[in-house]
Amino acid sequence: MTTPPYPEDPQQPAYPDDLEQPGLVRTGRSTFVRPIRPEDADRLVAFVGGLSRATLAYRSLGPVIRARDDVIRRGAYVDYLNELALVALAGDEIAGLVRYVRDTDDPDHAEVTFTIRDDDQSEGFGRLLLEHIAAAARARGIRVLKADVLADNTRMINVFLGSGYRVESGPPGQIVHFDIAVDPQAQAVARAERREHTAVRRSLRPLLEPRSVAVIGANRSPLTIGHEIVANLLRGGFRGSVFPVNPRAGQVAGARAYPSVRELPEPPDLALIAVRAEAVPEVVRECAEAGVKAVVVVSTGFGETGAAGRSTELELSRFARASGMRLVGPNCMGVVNTTPAARLAATFSPALPTPGRVAMSSQSGPLGLAVLDFARRLRLGFSGFVSVGHAVDVSTNDLLQWWEEDPETSVILLHVETFGNPRRFARIARRVAPRKPIIAVHPGHGHATGHVDPGGRGGSGRRGDPGGRGNSEGRGNSAGHADPPGPSDSAVSSLFAQSGVIRTRSLQELFDAALLLAHQPPPPGNRVAVITNAGGPAALTVGACVAGGLRVPPLGERTRETLRTALGPGAEVANPVDLTPMATAAHYRQALDAVLADDGIDAAIVLFMPPLADKPDEVAAAILDAAQAAPSKPVVASFLGGAGVADLLHRGELVVPTYAFPESAAASLGHAAAYQAWRSTPAGVVPDLPRVDPDRARSLLAGCAPGPVPPRIAAELLDSYGIAVRDAEPGSGPGAEPGSGPGSEPGSEPGSRLGSGPDAFLSVGADPVFGPVVAFGLTGDYADLMADVAHRVTPLSDRDAREMVRSLRAAPLLDGRVGGPGVDLAALEETVLRISAMVEDLPEIEAMELRPIRLLPPGDGVAVTRATIRLADETRKGGPS
């Protein structure tokens, strides 16, 4: 293999700051992984000089030969394409180094070497660096990493064999050769996720279950932030040591104070920092030197002040991760963990939550104060609350993985303003949501420049990170880039829908849904009975149920007969069940027992007008009794005009959620029913599709310039993924015959029926946050006037494709319920999956549109009659320059 030459004074190519990422090794220790830079030359010399002879022998595959310092320094100069080196930092030092060099004779192969500092060889740096270099190599057109390892280097051999990548090894001998295919395999992804999950939980333990806490900036004056944090820690019953740090105070809130972190009697697990913004960097450095494992920066004056503040907070994040610390904030209000293992109230909030089953992550510090106060008034208890602030390190994704296994948490709430790594969020949420509901409030955005438009014609924006490798959830990325435009609202909704996340658009709606799911089971279906003592509110409730995707069906005959017997001849035994203003608590109990026993009813909404009847406490007791007797079906209530009613509907662990207005009750029940429907549907898989040839597609792209792809090449690219296009260049090329797309058999000649069904389109646009977004809809007025377009974020599973096609309001035209036999849905869904696979494999594709697609009758497939593809205007990837 030929190694690219290095000139004496190389002109350094553009530094790939997108490869700068925080990382966690197996033990939960933080680090920071980034490409090597020329200014690392002396650091590299120190790294190599500190290696033992045994480690150097493993690296050199034989007797140790110490390289000259000038030779070692040259290793800091790489072109980031044909040669790339990544370093994992421990403080200011290199703890691990991985390097690949592309084979100029075989450009999709590269030789890779790993070197880990002796003291860190049992931490898991090798696996972490393999994941990072594999992703970087894959994005640069390298398919196989080649490595030679001494046969007794068992640690490195186990890294390769346990990675989950497809690994081929040579015959046994003194040196073992490995070929590592870096295409993401399901097994590799699963093992990486397990490793990450374990590491994240270990790294967060000092933050959420610390043994000791320091408050730096603790103040003697009550009602100051530093004082209130110390007071809350003590009031909340924290069982560990609390160390106020103030050089001019002997005590704070009754606890002994210390002049500095260096003078504490023990290194605290957690430090909360409440000092001026300009003093924060030095305080964080002192924490690192003192052995603090996690810091919460409450201080303001960072990213919210502009570019300089943003740069400072990103440097804080880099330093903290390289120093082995996790960092929350800045500009946050702290962390709360009410579980028995922690009893941690590390916040300045005057309202502390009562213990409960709900955990919440908020991206807004000031909002957190209102949230905790509102939750107390709702009697909604919290297991944990974390205000992540600017989220330059600890993110919503990290907290999801903590609460995933927390036995005290059953519902997770998210306040999300920005997405740092939406694909990582989707993977984690899909794993968590089947067991624990995730409810998110996101304000939504319009379609900014570069977003997928409602008609599905794709955007002009640049492709986001196709590999989803980022870790930061902040309002920019760890490289210091400015924020991209906010994600399109359809992309946000699609991400949540695919992940099983309940999306709400207001805090009131968020807490309404949480109140139900924290105390009642989700309904087994969407059929609701309404029980009332007033007709007007019942009519409003029925309308709200329909708007929320619920049904208010007729009651079964046996139920109606039971109601007639119990309520007398004057009662209305339809659905809603109108008990009349003279209803008693006994009437409510009998009616609720009857409808909950009806096999055609999945949930009940109970309305009570206190001005029309007295003794609301007796009615509340009757509702609680009936709910307790039917624990598998949720019951919610609205006591209109009643003050303090929520207290009446609590009995120990049994709570019936009550709402001021019946519309809120119906909306919450609609969210719960949709969540249960998602949870009950078998999980989807990304299938292995036949007739897919990524190598052929890559070779076609290698000869294309950025911008529009010639029609014939576009047709051949689609043909590489089993999709035929009939009009590329009539009379020649793949796909010249109509109806030869997925689902069509050669020779079936369905051309006479072209146009017998509706026409559709499939498009792909590059959302600047989410990456490729697939849009599907029918052409004409359906999309242009009715905005009847479905969106999904790649990669799509078979379930995603099925739900996407069937989610249109025009779906009855497709499945045959209206206007004929319908279309070949199986072929249409397969086409969607092939498009998803194509844009996942080929990140150069910025936009694509198949329009029109002729949807043919069942068994005849689909006919793609025109296709356009545009490549991103970026540095070509895939071979030597």
Coordinates of N, CA and C in Angstrom, one line a residue, residues 651-807:
R651 N -57.2 8.7 46.5 CA -57.4 7.7 47.6 C -56.1 6.9 47.6
G652 N -55.2 7.2 48.4 CA -53.9 6.5 48.4 C -53.3 6.5 47.1
E653 N -53.0 5.3 46.5 CA -52.4 5.2 45.2 C -53.4 5.4 44.1
L654 N -54.7 5.4 44.4 CA -55.7 5.5 43.4 C -56.0 7.0 43.1
V655 N -55.9 7.4 41.9 CA -56.2 8.8 41.5 C -57.0 8.7 40.2
V656 N -58.1 9.4 40.2 CA -58.9 9.7 39.0 C -58.6 11.1 38.5
P657 N -57.9 11.3 37.4 CA -57.5 12.7 37.0 C -58.8 13.5 36.7
T658 N -58.8 14.7 37.2 CA -59.9 15.6 37.0 C -59.4 16.9 36.3
Y659 N -60.3 17.4 35.4 CA -59.9 18.5 34.6 C -61.0 19.6 34.7
A660 N -60.5 20.8 34.6 CA -61.5 22.0 34.7 C -62.5 21.9 33.6
F661 N -62.1 21.5 32.5 CA -63.1 21.5 31.3 C -63.1 20.1 30.7
P662 N -64.2 19.7 30.2 CA -64.3 18.3 29.6 C -63.4 18.2 28.3
E663 N -63.2 19.3 27.6 CA -62.4 19.1 26.4 C -61.0 18.7 26.7
S664 N -60.4 19.1 27.8 CA -59.1 18.7 28.2 C -59.1 17.2 28.6
A665 N -60.2 16.7 29.2 CA -60.2 15.3 29.5 C -60.3 14.5 28.3
A666 N -61.1 14.9 27.3 CA -61.2 14.2 26.0 C -59.8 14.2 25.2
A667 N -59.2 15.3 25.2 CA -57.9 15.4 24.5 C -56.9 14.5 25.1
S668 N -56.8 14.5 26.5 CA -55.8 13.6 27.1 C -56.1 12.2 26.9
L669 N -57.4 11.8 26.9 CA -57.7 10.4 26.6 C -57.4 10.1 25.1
G670 N -57.6 11.0 24.2 CA -57.2 10.8 22.8 C -55.7 10.5 22.7
H671 N -54.9 11.3 23.4 CA -53.4 11.0 23.4 C -53.1 9.6 23.9
A672 N -53.8 9.3 25.0 CA -53.5 8.0 25.6 C -53.9 6.8 24.7
A673 N -55.0 7.0 24.0 CA -55.5 5.9 23.1 C -54.6 5.8 21.9
A674 N -54.1 6.9 21.4 CA -53.2 6.8 20.2 C -51.9 6.2 20.6
Y675 N -51.4 6.5 21.8 CA -50.2 5.9 22.3 C -50.4 4.4 22.5
Q676 N -51.5 3.9 23.0 CA -51.7 2.5 23.2 C -51.8 1.8 21.9
A677 N -52.4 2.5 20.9 CA -52.5 1.9 19.5 C -51.1 1.7 19.0
W678 N -50.2 2.7 19.1 CA -48.9 2.6 18.7 C -48.1 1.5 19.4
R679 N -48.3 1.4 20.7 CA -47.6 0.4 21.5 C -48.1 -1.0 21.2
S680 N -49.4 -1.2 20.8 CA -49.9 -2.5 20.5 C -49.6 -3.0 19.1
T681 N -49.1 -2.1 18.2 CA -48.7 -2.5 16.9 C -47.4 -3.1 16.9
P682 N -47.2 -4.3 16.2 CA -45.8 -4.9 16.2 C -44.8 -4.0 15.7
A683 N -43.6 -4.0 16.4 CA -42.5 -3.1 16.0 C -42.1 -3.4 14.6
G684 N -41.7 -2.4 13.9 CA -41.3 -2.5 12.5 C -39.8 -2.9 12.4
V685 N -39.4 -3.3 11.2 CA -38.0 -3.6 11.0 C -37.6 -3.0 9.7
V686 N -36.3 -2.7 9.5 CA -35.8 -2.2 8.2 C -35.4 -3.4 7.4
P687 N -36.2 -3.8 6.4 CA -36.0 -5.1 5.8 C -34.8 -5.1 4.9
D688 N -34.3 -6.3 4.6 CA -33.3 -6.5 3.6 C -34.0 -6.7 2.3
L689 N -33.8 -5.8 1.4 CA -34.5 -5.8 0.1 C -33.7 -6.5 -1.0
P690 N -34.4 -7.3 -1.8 CA -33.7 -7.9 -2.9 C -33.5 -6.9 -4.0
R691 N -32.6 -7.2 -5.0 CA -32.3 -6.4 -6.1 C -31.8 -5.0 -5.7
V692 N -30.9 -4.9 -4.7 CA -30.3 -3.7 -4.3 C -28.8 -3.8 -4.5
D693 N -28.2 -2.9 -5.2 CA -26.8 -2.9 -5.5 C -26.1 -1.6 -5.2
P694 N -25.8 -1.4 -3.9 CA -25.2 -0.1 -3.5 C -23.9 0.2 -4.2
D695 N -23.1 -0.8 -4.5 CA -21.8 -0.6 -5.1 C -22.0 0.0 -6.5
R696 N -22.9 -0.6 -7.3 CA -23.2 0.0 -8.6 C -23.7 1.4 -8.5
A697 N -24.5 1.7 -7.5 CA -25.0 3.1 -7.3 C -23.8 4.0 -7.0
R698 N -22.9 3.6 -6.1 CA -21.8 4.5 -5.8 C -20.9 4.7 -7.0
S699 N -20.7 3.7 -7.8 CA -19.9 3.9 -9.0 C -20.5 4.9 -10.0
L700 N -21.8 4.9 -10.0 CA -22.6 5.8 -10.9 C -22.4 7.2 -10.4
L701 N -22.5 7.4 -9.0 CA -22.3 8.7 -8.5 C -20.9 9.3 -8.6
A702 N -19.9 8.4 -8.6 CA -18.5 8.8 -8.7 C -18.3 9.7 -9.9
G703 N -19.0 9.5 -11.0 CA -18.8 10.3 -12.2 C -19.8 11.5 -12.3
C704 N -20.5 11.8 -11.2 CA -21.5 12.9 -11.3 C -21.0 14.1 -10.5
A705 N -21.3 15.3 -11.1 CA -21.0 16.6 -10.4 C -22.1 16.9 -9.5
P706 N -21.9 17.8 -8.5 CA -23.0 18.3 -7.7 C -24.1 19.0 -8.6
G707 N -25.3 18.9 -8.1 CA -26.4 19.5 -8.9 C -27.3 18.4 -9.5
P708 N -28.1 18.7 -10.5 CA -29.0 17.8 -11.0 C -28.3 16.6 -11.7
V709 N -28.8 15.4 -11.5 CA -28.2 14.2 -12.1 C -28.9 14.0 -13.5
P710 N -28.2 13.7 -14.5 CA -28.8 13.4 -15.8 C -29.9 12.4 -15.7
P711 N -31.0 12.5 -16.5 CA -32.1 11.6 -16.3 C -31.7 10.1 -16.5
R712 N -30.8 9.8 -17.5 CA -30.5 8.4 -17.6 C -29.7 7.9 -16.4
I713 N -28.8 8.7 -15.8 CA -28.1 8.2 -14.6 C -29.1 8.1 -13.5
A714 N -30.0 9.1 -13.4 CA -31.0 9.0 -12.3 C -31.8 7.7 -12.4
A715 N -32.2 7.3 -13.6 CA -32.9 6.0 -13.8 C -32.0 4.8 -13.4
E716 N -30.7 4.9 -13.8 CA -29.9 3.8 -13.4 C -29.6 3.7 -11.9
L717 N -29.6 4.8 -11.3 CA -29.4 4.8 -9.8 C -30.6 4.2 -9.2
L718 N -31.8 4.5 -9.6 CA -33.0 3.9 -9.1 C -33.1 2.4 -9.4
D719 N -32.6 2.1 -10.6 CA -32.6 0.7 -11.0 C -31.7 -0.1 -10.1
S720 N -30.6 0.5 -9.6 CA -29.7 -0.1 -8.6 C -30.4 -0.5 -7.3
Y721 N -31.6 0.2 -7.1 CA -32.3 -0.1 -5.9 C -33.7 -0.8 -6.2
G722 N -33.8 -1.4 -7.4 CA -34.9 -2.2 -7.8 C -36.1 -1.3 -8.1
I723 N -36.0 -0.1 -8.5 CA -37.1 0.8 -8.9 C -36.9 1.1 -10.4
A724 N -37.9 0.8 -11.2 CA -37.8 1.1 -12.7 C -38.4 2.4 -13.0
V725 N -37.8 3.2 -13.9 CA -38.3 4.4 -14.4 C -38.5 4.3 -15.9
R726 N -39.7 4.6 -16.4 CA -40.1 4.3 -17.8 C -39.7 5.4 -18.7
D727 N -39.4 6.7 -18.3 CA -39.2 7.7 -19.2 C -37.8 8.3 -19.3
A728 N -36.8 7.6 -18.6 CA -35.5 8.2 -18.5 C -34.9 8.6 -19.9
E729 N -34.8 7.7 -20.8 CA -34.5 8.0 -22.2 C -35.3 6.9 -23.0
P730 N -36.5 7.3 -23.6 CA -37.4 6.3 -24.1 C -36.6 5.3 -25.1
G731 N -37.0 4.1 -24.9 CA -36.4 3.0 -25.7 C -35.1 2.4 -25.3
S732 N -34.5 2.9 -24.2 CA -33.3 2.3 -23.7 C -33.2 2.6 -22.2
G733 N -32.3 1.8 -21.6 CA -32.0 2.0 -20.2 C -32.9 1.2 -19.4
P734 N -32.6 1.1 -18.1 CA -33.4 0.3 -17.2 C -34.8 0.9 -17.0
G735 N -35.7 0.1 -16.8 CA -37.1 0.6 -16.5 C -37.8 1.1 -17.6
A736 N -37.5 0.7 -18.9 CA -38.1 1.3 -20.0 C -39.6 0.9 -20.1
E737 N -39.9 -0.3 -19.5 CA -41.3 -0.8 -19.6 C -42.1 -0.3 -18.4
P738 N -43.3 0.3 -18.7 CA -44.1 0.7 -17.6 C -44.6 -0.5 -16.7
G739 N -44.9 -0.2 -15.5 CA -45.4 -1.2 -14.6 C -44.3 -2.2 -14.1
S740 N -43.0 -1.9 -14.3 CA -42.0 -2.8 -14.0 C -41.3 -2.5 -12.7
G741 N -42.0 -1.7 -11.9 CA -41.4 -1.4 -10.6 C -41.7 -2.5 -9.6
P742 N -41.5 -2.2 -8.3 CA -41.7 -3.2 -7.2 C -43.2 -3.7 -7.3
G743 N -43.3 -5.0 -7.2 CA -44.6 -5.6 -7.2 C -45.1 -6.0 -8.6
S744 N -44.3 -5.7 -9.6 CA -44.7 -6.1 -11.0 C -43.8 -7.2 -11.5
E745 N -44.4 -8.2 -12.1 CA -43.6 -9.3 -12.7 C -43.3 -9.0 -14.1
P746 N -42.1 -9.3 -14.6 CA -41.8 -9.1 -16.0 C -42.8 -9.8 -16.9
G747 N -43.3 -9.1 -17.9 CA -44.2 -9.8 -18.9 C -45.7 -9.7 -18.5
S748 N -46.0 -9.0 -17.3 CA -47.4 -8.9 -17.0 C -48.1 -7.9 -17.8
E749 N -47.3 -6.9 -18.4 CA -47.8 -6.0 -19.4 C -49.1 -5.2 -18.8
P750 N -48.9 -4.5 -17.7 CA -50.1 -3.8 -17.2 C -50.2 -2.4 -17.9
G751 N -49.5 -2.2 -18.9 CA -49.4 -0.8 -19.5 C -50.8 -0.4 -19.9
S752 N -51.7 -1.2 -20.4 CA -53.0 -0.8 -20.8 C -53.8 -0.2 -19.7
R753 N -53.3 -0.5 -18.4 CA -54.1 0.1 -17.3 C -53.4 1.2 -16.6
L754 N -52.3 1.8 -17.3 CA -51.7 3.0 -16.7 C -52.7 4.1 -16.6
G755 N -52.8 4.7 -15.5 CA -53.7 5.8 -15.3 C -55.1 5.3 -14.7
S756 N -55.2 4.0 -14.5 CA -56.5 3.5 -14.0 C -56.7 3.8 -12.5
G757 N -55.6 4.1 -11.9 CA -55.7 4.5 -10.5 C -55.2 6.0 -10.3
P758 N -55.1 6.5 -9.1 CA -54.6 7.9 -8.9 C -53.1 7.9 -9.1
D759 N -52.7 9.1 -9.4 CA -51.2 9.4 -9.5 C -50.7 9.9 -8.2
A760 N -49.5 9.5 -7.9 CA -48.9 9.9 -6.6 C -47.5 10.5 -6.8
F761 N -46.9 10.9 -5.7 CA -45.5 11.3 -5.8 C -44.8 10.8 -4.5
L762 N -43.5 10.6 -4.6 CA -42.6 10.4 -3.5 C -41.4 11.3 -3.7
S763 N -41.1 12.0 -2.6 CA -39.9 12.9 -2.7 C -39.1 12.8 -1.4
V764 N -37.9 13.3 -1.6 CA -36.9 13.3 -0.4 C -36.4 14.7 -0.4
G765 N -36.4 15.3 0.8 CA -35.8 16.6 1.0 C -34.9 16.5 2.2
A766 N -33.9 17.4 2.2 CA -32.9 17.4 3.3 C -33.3 18.4 4.3
D767 N -33.9 18.0 5.4 CA -34.1 18.8 6.5 C -32.8 19.1 7.3
P768 N -32.5 20.4 7.6 CA -31.2 20.7 8.1 C -30.9 20.1 9.5
V769 N -32.0 19.6 10.2 CA -31.8 19.0 11.5 C -32.0 17.5 11.4
F770 N -33.0 17.0 10.7 CA -33.4 15.6 10.8 C -32.7 14.8 9.6
G771 N -32.1 15.5 8.7 CA -31.6 14.8 7.5 C -32.7 14.4 6.5
P772 N -32.6 13.3 5.8 CA -33.6 13.0 4.8 C -35.0 12.8 5.3
V773 N -35.9 13.5 4.7 CA -37.3 13.4 5.1 C -38.1 12.9 3.8
V774 N -38.8 11.8 3.9 CA -39.5 11.3 2.7 C -41.0 11.9 2.8
A775 N -41.5 12.4 1.7 CA -42.9 12.8 1.6 C -43.6 12.0 0.6
F776 N -44.9 11.7 0.9 CA -45.7 10.9 0.0 C -47.1 11.5 0.0
G777 N -47.7 11.6 -1.2 CA -49.0 12.1 -1.4 C -49.5 11.8 -2.8
L778 N -50.8 12.1 -3.0 CA -51.4 12.0 -4.3 C -51.2 13.3 -5.0
T779 N -51.1 13.3 -6.3 CA -50.8 14.6 -7.0 C -52.1 15.4 -7.2
G780 N -51.9 16.6 -7.6 CA -53.1 17.4 -7.8 C -53.6 18.1 -6.6
D781 N -54.9 18.2 -6.5 CA -55.6 19.0 -5.4 C -55.3 18.3 -4.1
Y782 N -55.1 17.0 -4.0 CA -55.0 16.4 -2.7 C -53.8 17.0 -2.0
A783 N -52.7 17.2 -2.7 CA -51.5 17.7 -2.0 C -51.5 19.3 -2.0
D784 N -51.9 19.9 -3.2 CA -51.7 21.3 -3.4 C -52.8 22.1 -2.6
L785 N -54.0 21.6 -2.5 CA -55.1 22.3 -1.8 C -55.4 21.8 -0.5
M786 N -55.3 20.5 -0.3 CA -55.7 19.9 1.0 C -54.5 19.6 1.9
A787 N -53.3 19.8 1.3 CA -52.1 19.5 2.1 C -52.1 18.1 2.7
D788 N -52.6 17.2 1.9 CA -52.7 15.8 2.3 C -51.4 15.1 1.9
V789 N -50.4 15.3 2.7 CA -49.1 14.8 2.5 C -48.6 14.1 3.8
A790 N -48.0 12.9 3.7 CA -47.4 12.3 4.8 C -45.9 12.4 4.8
H791 N -45.3 12.5 5.9 CA -43.8 12.7 6.0 C -43.3 11.6 7.0
R792 N -42.1 11.1 6.7 CA -41.4 10.3 7.6 C -39.9 10.5 7.5
V793 N -39.2 10.3 8.6 CA -37.8 10.6 8.7 C -37.1 9.2 8.5
T794 N -36.1 9.2 7.6 CA -35.4 7.9 7.3 C -34.4 7.6 8.5
P795 N -34.1 6.3 8.7 CA -34.5 5.2 7.9 C -35.9 4.7 8.2
L796 N -36.6 4.2 7.2 CA -38.0 3.8 7.4 C -38.0 2.3 7.6
S797 N -38.8 1.9 8.6 CA -39.1 0.5 8.8 C -40.3 0.1 7.9
D798 N -40.6 -1.2 7.9 CA -41.8 -1.6 7.1 C -43.1 -1.1 7.8
R799 N -43.1 -0.9 9.1 CA -44.2 -0.3 9.8 C -44.3 1.2 9.4
D800 N -43.2 1.9 9.3 CA -43.2 3.3 8.9 C -43.9 3.4 7.6
A801 N -43.4 2.6 6.6 CA -43.9 2.7 5.2 C -45.4 2.4 5.2
R802 N -45.8 1.4 5.9 CA -47.2 1.0 6.0 C -48.1 2.2 6.5
E803 N -47.7 2.7 7.7 CA -48.4 3.8 8.3 C -48.4 5.0 7.5
M804 N -47.3 5.3 6.8 CA -47.2 6.5 6.0 C -48.2 6.5 4.8
V805 N -48.2 5.3 4.1 CA -49.1 5.2 3.0 C -50.6 5.3 3.4
R806 N -50.9 4.7 4.5 CA -52.3 4.6 5.0 C -52.7 5.8 5.8
S807 N -51.8 6.8 6.1 CA -52.1 7.9 6.9 C -52.8 9.1 6.2

